[in-house]
Amino acid sequence: MPMEKIVLGAGERLEKRFVILPGESQDILLDVTLAGEGADFSLKGLYLCSGADKVNIDISVHHLVGGCTSRQTVKGLASGEARVSFGGLIVVAQDAQKTEAYQENHNILLSEKADIQTRPQLEIYADDVKCSHGATIGRLNDDELFYMRSRGIPEADARALQMLSFLSPVMDESRREEIEAAIFNML
C-alpha cells in the first residue's frame, strides 16, 4: 500500500479513524503535514490481530507553522503469532510555535508468541510547544480478572470486558458490534 499523504491548510480539520480486524494483515502508512495556521488533525486507530496477522502502522505528522494541533491514539490487541509494528513521528518545525501534538500507542499481548514493536518519536525545533508521546505493551490485568470472576462473571466474558474497556477510547461506535464479535472470537 502506498503512503497516504495529506496536507492541511489554515483552519482545516481532519479526523481520521481506522479499524483492523483479525485476519486483515495491513499496512497503515500516513504522512500528514499541517501547513496552515490553526490546522487540526486527529487520528484514532484500533487493531485486533490474531493467528499470523501482520500489521505495520507508520504515521508521520509534520507541524510546519504555529497554532496547529495533532492528536494520535492507537490501541491494539495481539494474539496467536501476530506481528505488529508501530512507528510514529511528530516533527515540529522551528517556526511552529504554539503547537500542541500528542501521540499514544498502547497494546496488550494476549499470547506468548505474539510480538508488538512500538517506536514513538518526537523531533521538536520550536520552544513554545506542548508535545508528548507514549507507548505501552502489557497483558490483561490478573487482579481485575480475579475480581470479575469472584463476582460471578465467566472468565471469557471477564477477559472480553477488559479488552473492550481498554479499547473504548478509540472505539468506532458504528462498528461496535463487529469489534465485540471479533474480540469474543479471539478468546
PDB file of N, CA, C and O in Angstrom, residues 78-113:
ATOM      1  N   ALA A  78      -3.027  -8.209  20.405  1.00  0.00           N
ATOM      2  CA  ALA A  78      -2.370  -9.186  19.533  1.00  0.00           C
ATOM      3  C   ALA A  78      -2.353 -10.552  20.205  1.00  0.00           C
ATOM      4  O   ALA A  78      -1.942 -10.677  21.361  1.00  0.00           O
ATOM      5  N   SER A  79      -2.807 -11.572  19.471  1.00  0.00           N
ATOM      6  CA  SER A  79      -2.803 -12.942  19.977  1.00  0.00           C
ATOM      7  C   SER A  79      -2.196 -13.858  18.919  1.00  0.00           C
ATOM      8  O   SER A  79      -1.784 -13.413  17.853  1.00  0.00           O
ATOM      9  N   GLY A  80      -2.166 -15.149  19.220  1.00  0.00           N
ATOM     10  CA  GLY A  80      -1.596 -16.117  18.286  1.00  0.00           C
ATOM     11  C   GLY A  80      -0.131 -15.804  18.033  1.00  0.00           C
ATOM     12  O   GLY A  80       0.636 -15.585  18.968  1.00  0.00           O
ATOM     13  N   GLU A  81       0.235 -15.769  16.758  1.00  0.00           N
ATOM     14  CA  GLU A  81       1.603 -15.424  16.364  1.00  0.00           C
ATOM     15  C   GLU A  81       1.618 -14.106  15.592  1.00  0.00           C
ATOM     16  O   GLU A  81       2.479 -13.877  14.742  1.00  0.00           O
ATOM     17  N   ALA A  82       0.676 -13.251  15.895  1.00  0.00           N
ATOM     18  CA  ALA A  82       0.549 -11.963  15.196  1.00  0.00           C
ATOM     19  C   ALA A  82       1.783 -11.101  15.413  1.00  0.00           C
ATOM     20  O   ALA A  82       2.434 -11.170  16.455  1.00  0.00           O
ATOM     21  N   ARG A  83       2.090 -10.281  14.416  1.00  0.00           N
ATOM     22  CA  ARG A  83       3.221  -9.346  14.464  1.00  0.00           C
ATOM     23  C   ARG A  83       2.697  -7.946  14.169  1.00  0.00           C
ATOM     24  O   ARG A  83       2.054  -7.720  13.141  1.00  0.00           O
ATOM     25  N   VAL A  84       2.984  -7.011  15.082  1.00  0.00           N
ATOM     26  CA  VAL A  84       2.536  -5.634  14.924  1.00  0.00           C
ATOM     27  C   VAL A  84       3.733  -4.711  15.065  1.00  0.00           C
ATOM     28  O   VAL A  84       4.556  -4.880  15.968  1.00  0.00           O
ATOM     29  N   SER A  85       3.818  -3.732  14.180  1.00  0.00           N
ATOM     30  CA  SER A  85       4.865  -2.716  14.242  1.00  0.00           C
ATOM     31  C   SER A  85       4.198  -1.355  14.163  1.00  0.00           C
ATOM     32  O   SER A  85       3.414  -1.099  13.257  1.00  0.00           O
ATOM     33  N   PHE A  86       4.510  -0.487  15.150  1.00  0.00           N
ATOM     34  CA  PHE A  86       4.004   0.879  15.150  1.00  0.00           C
ATOM     35  C   PHE A  86       5.192   1.822  15.129  1.00  0.00           C
ATOM     36  O   PHE A  86       6.062   1.751  15.996  1.00  0.00           O
ATOM     37  N   GLY A  87       5.214   2.709  14.147  1.00  0.00           N
ATOM     38  CA  GLY A  87       6.218   3.762  14.089  1.00  0.00           C
ATOM     39  C   GLY A  87       5.500   5.087  13.974  1.00  0.00           C
ATOM     40  O   GLY A  87       4.686   5.288  13.079  1.00  0.00           O
ATOM     41  N   GLY A  88       5.748   5.958  14.918  1.00  0.00           N
ATOM     42  CA  GLY A  88       5.090   7.256  14.904  1.00  0.00           C
ATOM     43  C   GLY A  88       6.118   8.361  15.026  1.00  0.00           C
ATOM     44  O   GLY A  88       7.025   8.271  15.854  1.00  0.00           O
ATOM     45  N   LEU A  89       5.993   9.383  14.217  1.00  0.00           N
ATOM     46  CA  LEU A  89       6.934  10.503  14.235  1.00  0.00           C
ATOM     47  C   LEU A  89       6.147  11.799  14.210  1.00  0.00           C
ATOM     48  O   LEU A  89       5.256  11.983  13.377  1.00  0.00           O
ATOM     49  N   ILE A  90       6.483  12.696  15.141  1.00  0.00           N
ATOM     50  CA  ILE A  90       5.965  14.056  15.114  1.00  0.00           C
ATOM     51  C   ILE A  90       7.159  14.979  14.967  1.00  0.00           C
ATOM     52  O   ILE A  90       8.106  14.898  15.752  1.00  0.00           O
ATOM     53  N   VAL A  91       7.106  15.848  13.948  1.00  0.00           N
ATOM     54  CA  VAL A  91       8.162  16.828  13.730  1.00  0.00           C
ATOM     55  C   VAL A  91       7.539  18.221  13.865  1.00  0.00           C
ATOM     56  O   VAL A  91       6.546  18.522  13.198  1.00  0.00           O
ATOM     57  N   VAL A  92       8.136  19.037  14.741  1.00  0.00           N
ATOM     58  CA  VAL A  92       7.671  20.414  14.934  1.00  0.00           C
ATOM     59  C   VAL A  92       8.781  21.340  14.441  1.00  0.00           C
ATOM     60  O   VAL A  92       9.875  21.376  15.017  1.00  0.00           O
ATOM     61  N   ALA A  93       8.498  22.071  13.372  1.00  0.00           N
ATOM     62  CA  ALA A  93       9.485  22.970  12.764  1.00  0.00           C
ATOM     63  C   ALA A  93       9.784  24.154  13.687  1.00  0.00           C
ATOM     64  O   ALA A  93       9.009  24.487  14.585  1.00  0.00           O
ATOM     65  N   GLN A  94      10.890  24.805  13.425  1.00  0.00           N
ATOM     66  CA  GLN A  94      11.356  25.927  14.251  1.00  0.00           C
ATOM     67  C   GLN A  94      10.319  27.054  14.328  1.00  0.00           C
ATOM     68  O   GLN A  94      10.151  27.681  15.373  1.00  0.00           O
ATOM     69  N   ASP A  95       9.603  27.311  13.262  1.00  0.00           N
ATOM     70  CA  ASP A  95       8.615  28.393  13.236  1.00  0.00           C
ATOM     71  C   ASP A  95       7.232  27.957  13.721  1.00  0.00           C
ATOM     72  O   ASP A  95       6.297  28.755  13.697  1.00  0.00           O
ATOM     73  N   ALA A  96       7.084  26.733  14.174  1.00  0.00           N
ATOM     74  CA  ALA A  96       5.775  26.212  14.568  1.00  0.00           C
ATOM     75  C   ALA A  96       5.515  26.408  16.069  1.00  0.00           C
ATOM     76  O   ALA A  96       5.217  25.469  16.799  1.00  0.00           O
ATOM     77  N   GLN A  97       5.615  27.643  16.519  1.00  0.00           N
ATOM     78  CA  GLN A  97       5.350  27.974  17.918  1.00  0.00           C
ATOM     79  C   GLN A  97       3.863  27.740  18.234  1.00  0.00           C
ATOM     80  O   GLN A  97       3.029  27.760  17.347  1.00  0.00           O
ATOM     81  N   LYS A  98       3.569  27.510  19.495  1.00  0.00           N
ATOM     82  CA  LYS A  98       2.190  27.268  19.979  1.00  0.00           C
ATOM     83  C   LYS A  98       1.595  25.990  19.400  1.00  0.00           C
ATOM     84  O   LYS A  98       0.376  25.849  19.313  1.00  0.00           O
ATOM     85  N   THR A  99       2.442  25.050  19.045  1.00  0.00           N
ATOM     86  CA  THR A  99       1.989  23.747  18.569  1.00  0.00           C
ATOM     87  C   THR A  99       1.579  22.884  19.754  1.00  0.00           C
ATOM     88  O   THR A  99       2.213  22.918  20.804  1.00  0.00           O
ATOM     89  N   GLU A 100       0.528  22.090  19.558  1.00  0.00           N
ATOM     90  CA  GLU A 100       0.157  21.041  20.509  1.00  0.00           C
ATOM     91  C   GLU A 100       0.109  19.738  19.729  1.00  0.00           C
ATOM     92  O   GLU A 100      -0.638  19.623  18.750  1.00  0.00           O
ATOM     93  N   ALA A 101       0.921  18.753  20.160  1.00  0.00           N
ATOM     94  CA  ALA A 101       0.999  17.478  19.446  1.00  0.00           C
ATOM     95  C   ALA A 101       1.126  16.341  20.458  1.00  0.00           C
ATOM     96  O   ALA A 101       1.999  16.381  21.327  1.00  0.00           O
ATOM     97  N   TYR A 102       0.249  15.363  20.319  1.00  0.00           N
ATOM     98  CA  TYR A 102       0.227  14.239  21.251  1.00  0.00           C
ATOM     99  C   TYR A 102       0.138  12.940  20.463  1.00  0.00           C
ATOM    100  O   TYR A 102      -0.598  12.847  19.482  1.00  0.00           O
ATOM    101  N   GLN A 103       0.876  11.932  20.942  1.00  0.00           N
ATOM    102  CA  GLN A 103       0.888  10.638  20.266  1.00  0.00           C
ATOM    103  C   GLN A 103       0.922   9.531  21.317  1.00  0.00           C
ATOM    104  O   GLN A 103       1.760   9.559  22.218  1.00  0.00           O
ATOM    105  N   GLU A 104      -0.005   8.567  21.204  1.00  0.00           N
ATOM    106  CA  GLU A 104      -0.052   7.441  22.128  1.00  0.00           C
ATOM    107  C   GLU A 104      -0.226   6.148  21.342  1.00  0.00           C
ATOM    108  O   GLU A 104      -0.999   6.097  20.392  1.00  0.00           O
ATOM    109  N   ASN A 105       0.475   5.114  21.787  1.00  0.00           N
ATOM    110  CA  ASN A 105       0.306   3.771  21.245  1.00  0.00           C
ATOM    111  C   ASN A 105       0.305   2.806  22.427  1.00  0.00           C
ATOM    112  O   ASN A 105       1.310   2.659  23.113  1.00  0.00           O
ATOM    113  N   HIS A 106      -0.857   2.176  22.671  1.00  0.00           N
ATOM    114  CA  HIS A 106      -0.994   1.252  23.802  1.00  0.00           C
ATOM    115  C   HIS A 106      -1.442  -0.106  23.284  1.00  0.00           C
ATOM    116  O   HIS A 106      -2.310  -0.193  22.408  1.00  0.00           O
ATOM    117  N   ASN A 107      -0.841  -1.163  23.860  1.00  0.00           N
ATOM    118  CA  ASN A 107      -1.010  -2.502  23.314  1.00  0.00           C
ATOM    119  C   ASN A 107      -1.158  -3.533  24.428  1.00  0.00           C
ATOM    120  O   ASN A 107      -0.555  -3.384  25.493  1.00  0.00           O
ATOM    121  N   ILE A 108      -1.887  -4.600  24.118  1.00  0.00           N
ATOM    122  CA  ILE A 108      -1.991  -5.746  25.022  1.00  0.00           C
ATOM    123  C   ILE A 108      -1.637  -7.000  24.240  1.00  0.00           C
ATOM    124  O   ILE A 108      -2.209  -7.268  23.177  1.00  0.00           O
ATOM    125  N   LEU A 109      -0.705  -7.761  24.787  1.00  0.00           N
ATOM    126  CA  LEU A 109      -0.338  -9.070  24.251  1.00  0.00           C
ATOM    127  C   LEU A 109      -1.250 -10.110  24.888  1.00  0.00           C
ATOM    128  O   LEU A 109      -1.371 -10.162  26.114  1.00  0.00           O
ATOM    129  N   LEU A 110      -1.850 -10.953  24.067  1.00  0.00           N
ATOM    130  CA  LEU A 110      -2.757 -11.980  24.568  1.00  0.00           C
ATOM    131  C   LEU A 110      -2.165 -13.375  24.475  1.00  0.00           C
ATOM    132  O   LEU A 110      -2.805 -14.337  24.894  1.00  0.00           O
ATOM    133  N   SER A 111      -0.958 -13.496  23.927  1.00  0.00           N
ATOM    134  CA  SER A 111      -0.302 -14.809  23.834  1.00  0.00           C
ATOM    135  C   SER A 111       1.204 -14.625  23.947  1.00  0.00           C
ATOM    136  O   SER A 111       1.730 -13.526  23.767  1.00  0.00           O
ATOM    137  N   GLU A 112       1.880 -15.711  24.226  1.00  0.00           N
ATOM    138  CA  GLU A 112       3.340 -15.681  24.369  1.00  0.00           C
ATOM    139  C   GLU A 112       4.046 -15.480  23.031  1.00  0.00           C
ATOM    140  O   GLU A 112       5.144 -14.942  22.988  1.00  0.00           O
ATOM    141  N   LYS A 113       3.436 -15.901  21.933  1.00  0.00           N
ATOM    142  CA  LYS A 113       4.100 -15.837  20.628  1.00  0.00           C
ATOM    143  C   LYS A 113       3.798 -14.566  19.839  1.00  0.00           C
ATOM    144  O   LYS A 113       4.439 -14.305  18.834  1.00  0.00           O
TER     145      LYS A 113
END
